[in-house]
Amino acid sequence: FHRTVDLEVVFPGIVDTLGICIEGHPTNQVAIEACATSMIFISSLSLAGKYRWDLVLSQTQSGKHFHELQLGPSVGLRHVTAICFDSCSNSRLYGDLQASLEYVYWISRHFGLTAQLDAGASFYIVTINGPYGDSGTSKVLPLAKLSFGVAF
């Protein structure tokens, strides 16, 4: 089988609580992921490149289904917008470094169920728009997300 695209729902996550992601796969090990996530007063858009090694790639006894477990690094960019209480918004750009663990249960050759855990940190790069400049800016944010979805 050749994996093409994943559609995932993120819940729960840190810094962001809820979101959606689409992940394209040029190869079975390389993925490019785009996410839109949100918390009450914070939203973010992220783009990441992932490389994963196969830890487990096995076939069920019937030979109809596959199990796939992959682990690897992820690097990317994150645009974070925070809404202030005084009718303003602050936009910042962060760089992400994460580890990604993913399990896919392939029901058929072109359809699977996926669960993914990403954890790492996001490092402050620059304030794009903000009335307060860099003051009060978190320089490092913890990142963690659990997502579930379908793989094609």
Tab-separated table of C-alpha atoms in Angstrom:
chain	number	residue	atom	x	y	z
A	1	PHE	CA	0.000	0.000	0.000
A	2	HIS	CA	1.035	3.603	-0.484
A	3	ARG	CA	-0.259	6.170	1.944
A	4	THR	CA	-1.490	9.420	0.405
A	5	VAL	CA	-3.328	11.606	2.925
A	6	ASP	CA	-4.607	11.594	6.527
A	7	LEU	CA	-7.460	13.649	7.977
A	8	GLU	CA	-7.302	14.045	11.762
A	9	VAL	CA	-9.144	15.673	14.647
A	10	VAL	CA	-6.915	16.977	17.443
A	11	PHE	CA	-8.268	16.548	20.965
A	12	PRO	CA	-6.828	17.155	23.483
A	13	GLY	CA	-3.760	19.273	22.948
A	14	ILE	CA	-1.407	21.681	24.687
A	15	VAL	CA	-1.214	24.752	23.867
A	16	ASP	CA	-4.279	24.269	21.686
A	17	THR	CA	-7.236	22.212	22.818
A	18	LEU	CA	-9.140	21.349	19.657
A	19	GLY	CA	-8.316	21.357	15.947
A	20	ILE	CA	-8.118	19.662	12.587
A	21	CYS	CA	-5.102	18.508	10.592
A	22	ILE	CA	-4.431	17.260	7.104
A	23	GLU	CA	-1.273	15.279	6.493
A	24	GLY	CA	0.120	14.525	3.046
A	25	HIS	CA	2.547	11.650	2.449
A	26	PRO	CA	4.955	11.971	-0.503
A	27	THR	CA	6.464	8.679	0.762
A	28	ASN	CA	5.485	6.262	3.529
A	29	GLN	CA	8.119	7.775	5.866
A	30	VAL	CA	7.808	11.496	5.014
A	31	ALA	CA	4.758	13.565	5.944
A	32	ILE	CA	3.816	17.225	5.576
A	33	GLU	CA	1.183	18.293	8.085
A	34	ALA	CA	-0.966	21.444	8.196
A	35	CYS	CA	-3.118	22.131	11.267
A	36	ALA	CA	-5.605	24.729	12.447
A	37	THR	CA	-6.150	24.568	16.202
A	38	SER	CA	-7.736	26.712	18.881
A	39	MET	CA	-8.169	27.355	22.560
A	40	ILE	CA	-10.544	29.924	24.078
A	41	PHE	CA	-8.452	33.057	23.367
A	42	ILE	CA	-5.626	31.531	21.321
A	43	SER	CA	-5.624	30.083	17.814
A	44	SER	CA	-2.774	28.783	15.737
A	45	LEU	CA	-1.901	27.618	12.255
A	46	SER	CA	1.020	25.248	11.881
A	47	LEU	CA	2.966	23.568	9.118
A	48	ALA	CA	5.390	20.743	9.875
A	49	GLY	CA	7.598	18.249	8.098
A	50	LYS	CA	7.828	14.794	9.685
A	51	TYR	CA	10.053	11.794	9.135
A	52	ARG	CA	9.022	8.507	10.742
A	53	TRP	CA	10.760	5.160	10.948
A	54	ASP	CA	8.741	1.961	10.939
A	55	LEU	CA	8.846	0.326	14.365
A	56	VAL	CA	6.196	-2.247	13.510
A	57	LEU	CA	4.751	-3.137	10.122
A	58	SER	CA	2.856	-6.393	10.383
A	59	GLN	CA	0.008	-8.227	8.761
A	60	THR	CA	-2.849	-9.851	10.654
A	61	GLN	CA	-3.177	-13.638	10.516
A	62	SER	CA	-5.948	-13.408	7.945
A	63	GLY	CA	-3.656	-11.304	5.748
A	64	LYS	CA	-6.346	-8.686	5.121
A	65	HIS	CA	-5.267	-6.017	7.616
A	66	PHE	CA	-1.999	-4.317	8.560
A	67	HIS	CA	-0.657	-2.729	11.729
A	68	GLU	CA	1.791	0.141	11.337
A	69	LEU	CA	3.641	1.895	14.176
A	70	GLN	CA	6.033	4.721	13.331
A	71	LEU	CA	8.237	7.102	15.355
A	72	GLY	CA	10.289	10.106	14.286
A	73	PRO	CA	11.154	13.804	14.517
A	74	SER	CA	9.092	16.738	13.335
A	75	VAL	CA	10.095	20.348	12.596
A	76	GLY	CA	7.835	23.203	11.631
A	77	LEU	CA	6.490	26.723	12.019
A	78	ARG	CA	3.527	27.892	14.081
A	79	HIS	CA	1.625	31.183	13.796
A	80	VAL	CA	-0.102	31.944	17.112
A	81	THR	CA	-2.737	34.646	17.521
A	82	ALA	CA	-3.905	35.654	20.999
A	83	ILE	CA	-6.932	37.881	21.503
A	84	CYS	CA	-6.462	40.490	24.233
A	85	PHE	CA	-9.173	41.766	26.545
A	86	ASP	CA	-8.675	45.350	25.316
A	87	SER	CA	-9.786	44.650	21.695
A	88	CYS	CA	-6.363	43.845	20.312
A	89	SER	CA	-4.658	40.789	18.950
A	90	ASN	CA	-1.068	39.616	19.203
A	91	SER	CA	0.435	37.440	16.475
A	92	ARG	CA	3.691	35.594	16.978
A	93	LEU	CA	5.757	33.136	14.983
A	94	TYR	CA	7.253	30.069	16.672
A	95	GLY	CA	9.481	27.221	15.502
A	96	ASP	CA	8.362	23.720	16.501
A	97	LEU	CA	10.517	20.717	17.409
A	98	GLN	CA	8.604	17.555	18.224
A	99	ALA	CA	8.646	13.782	18.322
A	100	SER	CA	5.796	11.987	16.565
A	101	LEU	CA	4.448	8.522	17.349
A	102	GLU	CA	1.709	7.165	15.088
A	103	TYR	CA	-0.287	3.950	14.898
A	104	VAL	CA	-2.337	3.058	11.807
A	105	TYR	CA	-4.664	0.078	11.525
A	106	TRP	CA	-5.160	-0.565	7.817
A	107	ILE	CA	-8.633	-1.973	7.270
A	108	SER	CA	-8.133	-2.193	3.527
A	109	ARG	CA	-5.427	-1.333	1.047
A	110	HIS	CA	-6.541	2.314	0.829
A	111	PHE	CA	-8.287	2.974	4.169
A	112	GLY	CA	-7.009	2.978	7.744
A	113	LEU	CA	-7.682	4.362	11.207
A	114	THR	CA	-4.919	6.436	12.778
A	115	ALA	CA	-3.977	7.626	16.263
A	116	GLN	CA	-1.073	10.024	16.652
A	117	LEU	CA	0.785	11.505	19.634
A	118	ASP	CA	3.099	14.490	19.140
A	119	ALA	CA	5.134	16.079	21.933
A	120	GLY	CA	7.858	18.710	22.024
A	121	ALA	CA	8.375	22.453	22.315
A	122	SER	CA	7.729	25.603	20.339
A	123	PHE	CA	10.409	28.339	20.376
A	124	TYR	CA	9.606	32.032	19.940
A	125	ILE	CA	10.991	33.637	16.763
A	126	VAL	CA	9.320	37.030	16.280
A	127	THR	CA	6.226	39.112	17.069
A	128	ILE	CA	4.393	39.822	13.824
A	129	ASN	CA	1.660	42.076	15.176
A	130	GLY	CA	1.213	43.186	18.745
A	131	PRO	CA	0.613	46.422	20.614
A	132	TYR	CA	2.978	45.378	23.396
A	133	GLY	CA	5.898	44.212	21.263
A	134	ASP	CA	7.814	41.325	22.809
A	135	SER	CA	6.870	42.095	26.418
A	136	GLY	CA	5.112	39.207	28.089
A	137	THR	CA	5.931	36.849	25.230
A	138	SER	CA	6.484	33.235	26.209
A	139	LYS	CA	9.838	32.242	24.716
A	140	VAL	CA	9.167	28.488	24.900
A	141	LEU	CA	5.779	26.781	24.773
A	142	PRO	CA	5.249	23.105	25.575
A	143	LEU	CA	3.510	21.222	22.777
A	144	ALA	CA	1.505	18.029	22.979
A	145	LYS	CA	-1.385	16.742	20.951
A	146	LEU	CA	-3.352	13.580	20.568
A	147	SER	CA	-5.151	13.168	17.261
A	148	PHE	CA	-7.432	10.574	15.728
A	149	GLY	CA	-8.450	10.218	12.126
A	150	VAL	CA	-8.526	8.313	8.905
A	151	ALA	CA	-5.702	7.467	6.522
A	152	PHE	CA	-6.023	6.952	2.786
